[in-house]
PDB file of C-alpha atoms in Angstrom:
ATOM      1  CA  MET A   1      62.589  59.019 118.454  1.00 77.00           C
ATOM      2  CA  HIS A   2      64.599  58.742 115.216  1.00 76.00           C
ATOM      3  CA  ILE A   3      62.877  61.827 113.726  1.00 79.00           C
ATOM      4  CA  PHE A   4      63.436  63.763 116.925  1.00 80.00           C
ATOM      5  CA  SER A   5      67.142  62.809 117.102  1.00 84.00           C
ATOM      6  CA  ASP A   6      67.723  63.895 113.472  1.00 85.00           C
ATOM      7  CA  GLN A   7      66.164  67.275 114.165  1.00 86.00           C
ATOM      8  CA  LEU A   8      68.161  67.655 117.370  1.00 87.00           C
ATOM      9  CA  LEU A   9      71.388  66.813 115.502  1.00 89.00           C
ATOM     10  CA  LYS A  10      70.635  69.471 112.855  1.00 88.00           C
ATOM     11  CA  LEU A  11      69.858  71.996 115.602  1.00 88.00           C
ATOM     12  CA  ASN A  12      73.189  71.230 117.308  1.00 88.00           C
ATOM     13  CA  GLU A  13      75.065  71.646 114.008  1.00 89.00           C
ATOM     14  CA  THR A  14      73.406  75.033 113.442  1.00 86.00           C
ATOM     15  CA  THR A  15      74.223  76.147 116.988  1.00 87.00           C
ATOM     16  CA  GLU A  16      77.874  75.139 116.510  1.00 85.00           C
ATOM     17  CA  ARG A  17      78.038  77.049 113.207  1.00 80.00           C
ATOM     18  CA  VAL A  18      76.591  80.184 114.852  1.00 79.00           C
ATOM     19  CA  ARG A  19      79.118  79.855 117.695  1.00 80.00           C
ATOM     20  CA  ASP A  20      81.988  79.505 115.204  1.00 76.00           C
ATOM     21  CA  TRP A  21      80.861  82.555 113.226  1.00 76.00           C
ATOM     22  CA  ARG A  22      80.840  84.674 116.379  1.00 78.00           C
ATOM     23  CA  ASP A  23      84.550  83.969 116.778  1.00 83.00           C
ATOM     24  CA  ILE A  24      86.716  86.591 115.023  1.00 86.00           C
ATOM     25  CA  ASP A  25      89.091  83.911 113.730  1.00 85.00           C
ATOM     26  CA  HIS A  26      86.294  81.951 112.008  1.00 85.00           C
ATOM     27  CA  ALA A  27      83.798  84.641 110.989  1.00 86.00           C
ATOM     28  CA  GLN A  28      83.690  85.838 107.401  1.00 86.00           C
ATOM     29  CA  GLY A  29      81.994  88.571 105.410  1.00 87.00           C
ATOM     30  CA  LYS A  30      78.826  89.980 106.975  1.00 88.00           C
ATOM     31  CA  ALA A  31      79.354  88.078 110.251  1.00 87.00           C
ATOM     32  CA  LEU A  32      82.754  89.793 110.585  1.00 89.00           C
ATOM     33  CA  ASP A  33      81.133  93.149 109.766  1.00 90.00           C
ATOM     34  CA  ASP A  34      78.629  92.581 112.586  1.00 89.00           C
ATOM     35  CA  ILE A  35      81.472  92.028 115.048  1.00 89.00           C
ATOM     36  CA  GLY A  36      83.062  95.230 113.732  1.00 89.00           C
ATOM     37  CA  SER A  37      79.891  97.230 114.308  1.00 90.00           C
ATOM     38  CA  ASN A  38      79.793  95.950 117.909  1.00 89.00           C
ATOM     39  CA  VAL A  39      83.282  97.347 118.620  1.00 88.00           C
ATOM     40  CA  ASN A  40      82.873 100.428 116.383  1.00 89.00           C
ATOM     41  CA  GLN A  41      85.562  99.400 113.891  1.00 89.00           C
ATOM     42  CA  PRO A  42      84.576 100.082 110.272  1.00 89.00           C
ATOM     43  CA  ARG A  43      85.909  97.704 107.612  1.00 87.00           C
ATOM     44  CA  GLY A  44      86.689 100.107 104.801  1.00 83.00           C
ATOM     45  CA  LYS A  45      88.284  98.140 101.969  1.00 84.00           C
ATOM     46  CA  ALA A  46      90.042  95.631 104.227  1.00 84.00           C
ATOM     47  CA  THR A  47      90.030  91.935 103.431  1.00 85.00           C
ATOM     48  CA  ASP A  48      88.711  89.509 106.043  1.00 87.00           C
ATOM     49  CA  GLU A  49      92.265  88.692 107.217  1.00 86.00           C
ATOM     50  CA  VAL A  50      93.270  92.341 107.618  1.00 86.00           C
ATOM     51  CA  TYR A  51      89.891  93.169 109.188  1.00 88.00           C
ATOM     52  CA  ARG A  52      90.481  90.466 111.810  1.00 88.00           C
ATOM     53  CA  ILE A  53      93.720  92.233 112.768  1.00 86.00           C
ATOM     54  CA  LEU A  54      91.905  95.578 112.980  1.00 87.00           C
ATOM     55  CA  LEU A  55      89.170  94.070 115.153  1.00 89.00           C
ATOM     56  CA  LYS A  56      91.575  92.312 117.502  1.00 87.00           C
ATOM     57  CA  SER A  57      93.698  95.414 117.898  1.00 83.00           C
ATOM     58  CA  LYS A  58      90.624  97.600 118.492  1.00 86.00           C
ATOM     59  CA  ILE A  59      89.326  95.272 121.216  1.00 86.00           C
ATOM     60  CA  ALA A  60      92.759  95.052 122.830  1.00 81.00           C
ATOM     61  CA  ARG A  61      93.249  98.848 122.584  1.00 80.00           C
ATOM     62  CA  ASN A  62      89.919  99.381 124.332  1.00 82.00           C
ATOM     63  CA  LEU A  63      91.236  97.321 127.250  1.00 80.00           C
ATOM     64  CA  SER A  64      94.739  98.852 127.173  1.00 76.00           C
ATOM     65  CA  ASP A  65      96.260 100.768 130.068  1.00 78.00           C
ATOM     66  CA  GLY A  66      99.110 102.171 127.929  1.00 75.00           C
ATOM     67  CA  SER A  67     101.963 100.230 129.556  1.00 81.00           C
ATOM     68  CA  ILE A  68     104.669  98.656 127.422  1.00 84.00           C
ATOM     69  CA  ASN A  69     103.518  95.152 128.336  1.00 86.00           C
ATOM     70  CA  THR A  70      99.990  96.041 127.269  1.00 85.00           C
ATOM     71  CA  ILE A  71     101.237  97.475 123.969  1.00 85.00           C
ATOM     72  CA  ILE A  72     103.147  94.240 123.366  1.00 87.00           C
ATOM     73  CA  ASN A  73     100.025  92.216 124.178  1.00 86.00           C
ATOM     74  CA  VAL A  74      97.859  94.350 121.859  1.00 84.00           C
ATOM     75  CA  ILE A  75     100.254  93.793 118.958  1.00 84.00           C
ATOM     76  CA  ALA A  76     100.574  90.088 119.794  1.00 85.00           C
ATOM     77  CA  VAL A  77      96.808  89.611 119.917  1.00 82.00           C
ATOM     78  CA  ALA A  78      96.289  91.565 116.695  1.00 81.00           C
ATOM     79  CA  LEU A  79      98.884  89.513 114.797  1.00 83.00           C
ATOM     80  CA  SER A  80      98.107  86.200 116.565  1.00 83.00           C
ATOM     81  CA  VAL A  81     101.703  85.697 117.642  1.00 86.00           C
ATOM     82  CA  PRO A  82     103.278  85.061 121.045  1.00 90.00           C
ATOM     83  CA  PRO A  83     104.300  88.240 122.910  1.00 89.00           C
ATOM     84  CA  SER A  84     107.902  86.981 122.973  1.00 89.00           C
ATOM     85  CA  GLN A  85     108.172  87.832 119.238  1.00 86.00           C
ATOM     86  CA  ILE A  86     107.680  91.544 119.960  1.00 86.00           C
ATOM     87  CA  ARG A  87     110.226  93.787 121.662  1.00 86.00           C
ATOM     88  CA  ILE A  88     109.847  97.451 122.567  1.00 85.00           C
ATOM     89  CA  VAL A  89     112.559  99.758 123.892  1.00 84.00           C
ATOM     90  CA  GLU A  90     111.990 103.051 125.659  1.00 85.00           C
ATOM     91  CA  LYS A  91     113.984 105.778 123.913  1.00 81.00           C
ATOM     92  CA  TRP A  92     115.187 107.429 127.112  1.00 81.00           C
ATOM     93  CA  HIS A  93     117.465 104.366 127.531  1.00 75.00           C
ATOM     94  CA  ASP A  94     119.076 105.049 124.133  1.00 75.00           C
ATOM     95  CA  GLU A  95     122.721 106.044 124.598  1.00 76.00           C
ATOM     96  CA  LEU A  96     123.037 107.838 121.249  1.00 77.00           C
ATOM     97  CA  GLU A  97     119.760 109.751 121.081  1.00 77.00           C
ATOM     98  CA  PRO A  98     117.844 109.625 124.385  1.00 79.00           C
ATOM     99  CA  GLU A  99     114.341 110.991 124.148  1.00 81.00           C
ATOM    100  CA  PRO A 100     111.662 111.098 126.834  1.00 83.00           C
ATOM    101  CA  ALA A 101     108.146 109.803 126.146  1.00 81.00           C
ATOM    102  CA  ALA A 102     109.168 107.880 123.037  1.00 82.00           C
ATOM    103  CA  LEU A 103     109.217 104.210 122.093  1.00 83.00           C
ATOM    104  CA  LYS A 104     111.085 102.189 119.522  1.00 79.00           C
ATOM    105  CA  LEU A 105     109.773  98.825 118.359  1.00 75.00           C
ATOM    106  CA  ILE A 106     112.778  96.707 117.513  1.00 74.00           C
ATOM    107  CA  GLU A 107     111.285  93.251 116.995  1.00 76.00           C
ATOM    108  CA  ILE A 108     108.079  92.746 115.050  1.00 78.00           C
ATOM    109  CA  PRO A 109     107.097  89.542 113.193  1.00 76.00           C
ATOM    110  CA  LEU A 110     107.227  90.870 109.621  1.00 76.00           C
ATOM    111  CA  GLN A 111     106.358  87.460 108.215  1.00 76.00           C
ATOM    112  CA  ARG A 112     102.986  87.484 110.012  1.00 79.00           C
ATOM    113  CA  ILE A 113     102.240  91.008 108.740  1.00 78.00           C
ATOM    114  CA  ASN A 114     103.023  89.833 105.200  1.00 77.00           C
ATOM    115  CA  GLU A 115     100.900  86.691 105.563  1.00 79.00           C
ATOM    116  CA  ALA A 116      97.920  88.775 106.634  1.00 76.00           C
ATOM    117  CA  GLY A 117      98.352  91.135 103.699  1.00 78.00           C
ATOM    118  CA  LEU A 118      98.659  94.154 105.989  1.00 78.00           C
ATOM    119  CA  ASP A 119     100.863  96.877 104.549  1.00 76.00           C
ATOM    120  CA  PRO A 120     103.493  98.343 106.907  1.00 72.00           C
ATOM    121  CA  LEU A 121     101.977 101.847 106.880  1.00 74.00           C
ATOM    122  CA  ASN A 122      98.637 100.606 108.220  1.00 79.00           C
ATOM    123  CA  PHE A 123     100.449  98.461 110.778  1.00 78.00           C
ATOM    124  CA  VAL A 124     102.265 101.580 111.946  1.00 76.00           C
ATOM    125  CA  ARG A 125      98.902 103.341 112.316  1.00 79.00           C
ATOM    126  CA  ILE A 126      97.656 100.509 114.527  1.00 80.00           C
ATOM    127  CA  VAL A 127     100.767 100.799 116.713  1.00 80.00           C
ATOM    128  CA  GLN A 128     100.463 104.594 116.960  1.00 79.00           C
ATOM    129  CA  LYS A 129      96.851 104.299 118.085  1.00 80.00           C
ATOM    130  CA  THR A 130      97.866 101.729 120.699  1.00 80.00           C
ATOM    131  CA  VAL A 131     100.351 103.883 122.613  1.00 80.00           C
ATOM    132  CA  ALA A 132      99.112 106.396 125.164  1.00 77.00           C
ATOM    133  CA  ALA A 133      98.488 110.006 124.233  1.00 77.00           C
ATOM    134  CA  GLY A 134     101.676 112.050 124.250  1.00 79.00           C
ATOM    135  CA  ILE A 135     103.925 109.047 123.614  1.00 80.00           C
ATOM    136  CA  LYS A 136     105.842 109.156 120.355  1.00 79.00           C
ATOM    137  CA  VAL A 137     106.594 106.083 118.263  1.00 79.00           C
ATOM    138  CA  ASP A 138     110.100 106.984 117.124  1.00 76.00           C
ATOM    139  CA  ALA A 139     110.825 104.022 114.872  1.00 73.00           C
ATOM    140  CA  ILE A 140     109.497 100.600 114.021  1.00 74.00           C
ATOM    141  CA  GLU A 141     112.016  98.063 112.802  1.00 73.00           C
ATOM    142  CA  LEU A 142     110.362  95.385 110.720  1.00 69.00           C
ATOM    143  CA  ALA A 143     113.082  92.759 110.955  1.00 62.00           C
ATOM    144  CA  GLY A 144     113.335  90.517 107.934  1.00 64.00           C
ATOM    145  CA  THR A 145     114.705  87.004 107.692  1.00 62.00           C
ATOM    146  CA  PHE A 146     116.670  87.386 104.446  1.00 63.00           C
ATOM    147  CA  GLU A 147     120.357  86.461 104.666  1.00 62.00           C
ATOM    148  CA  PHE A 148     123.149  85.821 102.202  1.00 61.00           C
ATOM    149  CA  GLY A 149     125.077  82.621 102.817  1.00 59.00           C
ATOM    150  CA  ASP A 150     128.749  82.606 103.698  1.00 59.00           C
ATOM    151  CA  SER A 151     129.755  80.067 101.062  1.00 56.00           C
ATOM    152  CA  PHE A 152     128.614  78.576  97.780  1.00 55.00           C
ATOM    153  CA  ALA A 153     128.339  75.066  99.177  1.00 53.00           C
ATOM    154  CA  THR A 154     124.789  73.728  98.924  1.00 54.00           C
ATOM    155  CA  SER A 155     125.020  72.098 102.345  1.00 55.00           C
ATOM    156  CA  ASN A 156     125.040  75.530 104.023  1.00 57.00           C
ATOM    157  CA  ILE A 157     122.017  76.958 102.171  1.00 56.00           C
ATOM    158  CA  ASP A 158     118.919  77.681 104.221  1.00 59.00           C
ATOM    159  CA  VAL A 159     116.049  78.186 101.740  1.00 56.00           C
ATOM    160  CA  SER A 160     113.894  79.860 104.373  1.00 56.00           C
ATOM    161  CA  LYS A 161     116.407  82.722 104.661  1.00 58.00           C
ATOM    162  CA  GLY A 162     117.538  83.254 101.089  1.00 60.00           C
ATOM    163  CA  PHE A 163     116.136  83.539  97.612  1.00 60.00           C
ATOM    164  CA  GLY A 164     112.903  81.703  96.877  1.00 58.00           C
ATOM    165  CA  ASN A 165     112.338  79.260  94.059  1.00 57.00           C
ATOM    166  CA  ILE A 166     109.908  80.361  91.334  1.00 55.00           C
ATOM    167  CA  ASN A 167     109.411  76.809  90.025  1.00 60.00           C
ATOM    168  CA  ASP A 168     107.961  75.362  93.222  1.00 60.00           C
ATOM    169  CA  GLU A 169     106.727  78.745  94.548  1.00 58.00           C
ATOM    170  CA  THR A 170     108.708  78.588  97.791  1.00 59.00           C
ATOM    171  CA  VAL A 171     109.309  81.822  99.633  1.00 59.00           C
ATOM    172  CA  GLY A 172     112.812  82.615 100.746  1.00 62.00           C
ATOM    173  CA  GLY A 173     113.565  85.150 103.431  1.00 65.00           C
ATOM    174  CA  TYR A 174     111.698  88.411 103.880  1.00 61.00           C
ATOM    175  CA  LEU A 175     113.427  91.752 103.493  1.00 65.00           C
ATOM    176  CA  GLY A 176     113.204  94.035 106.493  1.00 63.00           C
ATOM    177  CA  ALA A 177     112.222  97.680 106.726  1.00 61.00           C
ATOM    178  CA  VAL A 178     112.438 100.562 109.174  1.00 60.00           C
ATOM    179  CA  TYR A 179     109.648 103.080 109.571  1.00 56.00           C
ATOM    180  CA  THR A 180     110.534 106.478 110.954  1.00 61.00           C
ATOM    181  CA  PRO A 181     107.817 109.132 111.127  1.00 60.00           C
ATOM    182  CA  ALA A 182     108.388 111.899 108.614  1.00 57.00           C
ATOM    183  CA  HIS A 183     109.374 115.351 109.772  1.00 49.00           C
ATOM    184  CA  ASP A 184     108.723 116.853 106.353  1.00 45.00           C
ATOM    185  CA  PHE A 185     106.474 119.815 105.886  1.00 44.00           C
ATOM    186  CA  GLU A 186     103.703 119.651 103.337  1.00 46.00           C
ATOM    187  CA  LEU A 187     104.419 122.096 100.560  1.00 33.00           C
ATOM    188  CA  PRO A 188     101.573 124.203  99.106  1.00 33.00           C
ATOM    189  CA  ILE A 189     101.889 122.852  95.578  1.00 32.00           C
TER     190      ILE A 189
END
């Protein structure tokens, strides 16, 4: 019975490991590539962390109906953040420049994009592939957390919003960015 129980324990450990490696959040390397081939998402030169975002967004896009709530859920699933951290505005509500069939993303968790190592241009490509055909992504505001303090007193300093410290490698706030699709014409140079 002791020999049998040892073998059964090893079999259970192997089964648990296989189950973990089928999960996108735990899989690595070739196991992650196999998941990608199942959903027809090539890896390219993406790291495992970035590839997880691509896989999650591809799966969510395949199930998307194109509504704003679905777009929010796709982005939330891809970045592993709650949907409340993402806000989308329809451009036809814009008082200054109303535009039909256009969206503006005004709240995106830039810190999570940075942690994953995903550059903003590729994130924009994911968002553009998520919206329905014929819908324009007018702008994406990548809101940062960086702030200057209002006084020099050390009691008012919030290190998570200001400059980081090189000595202990803390990160201060993140700078924000705004992406607006280019309307430039390619010159025949």
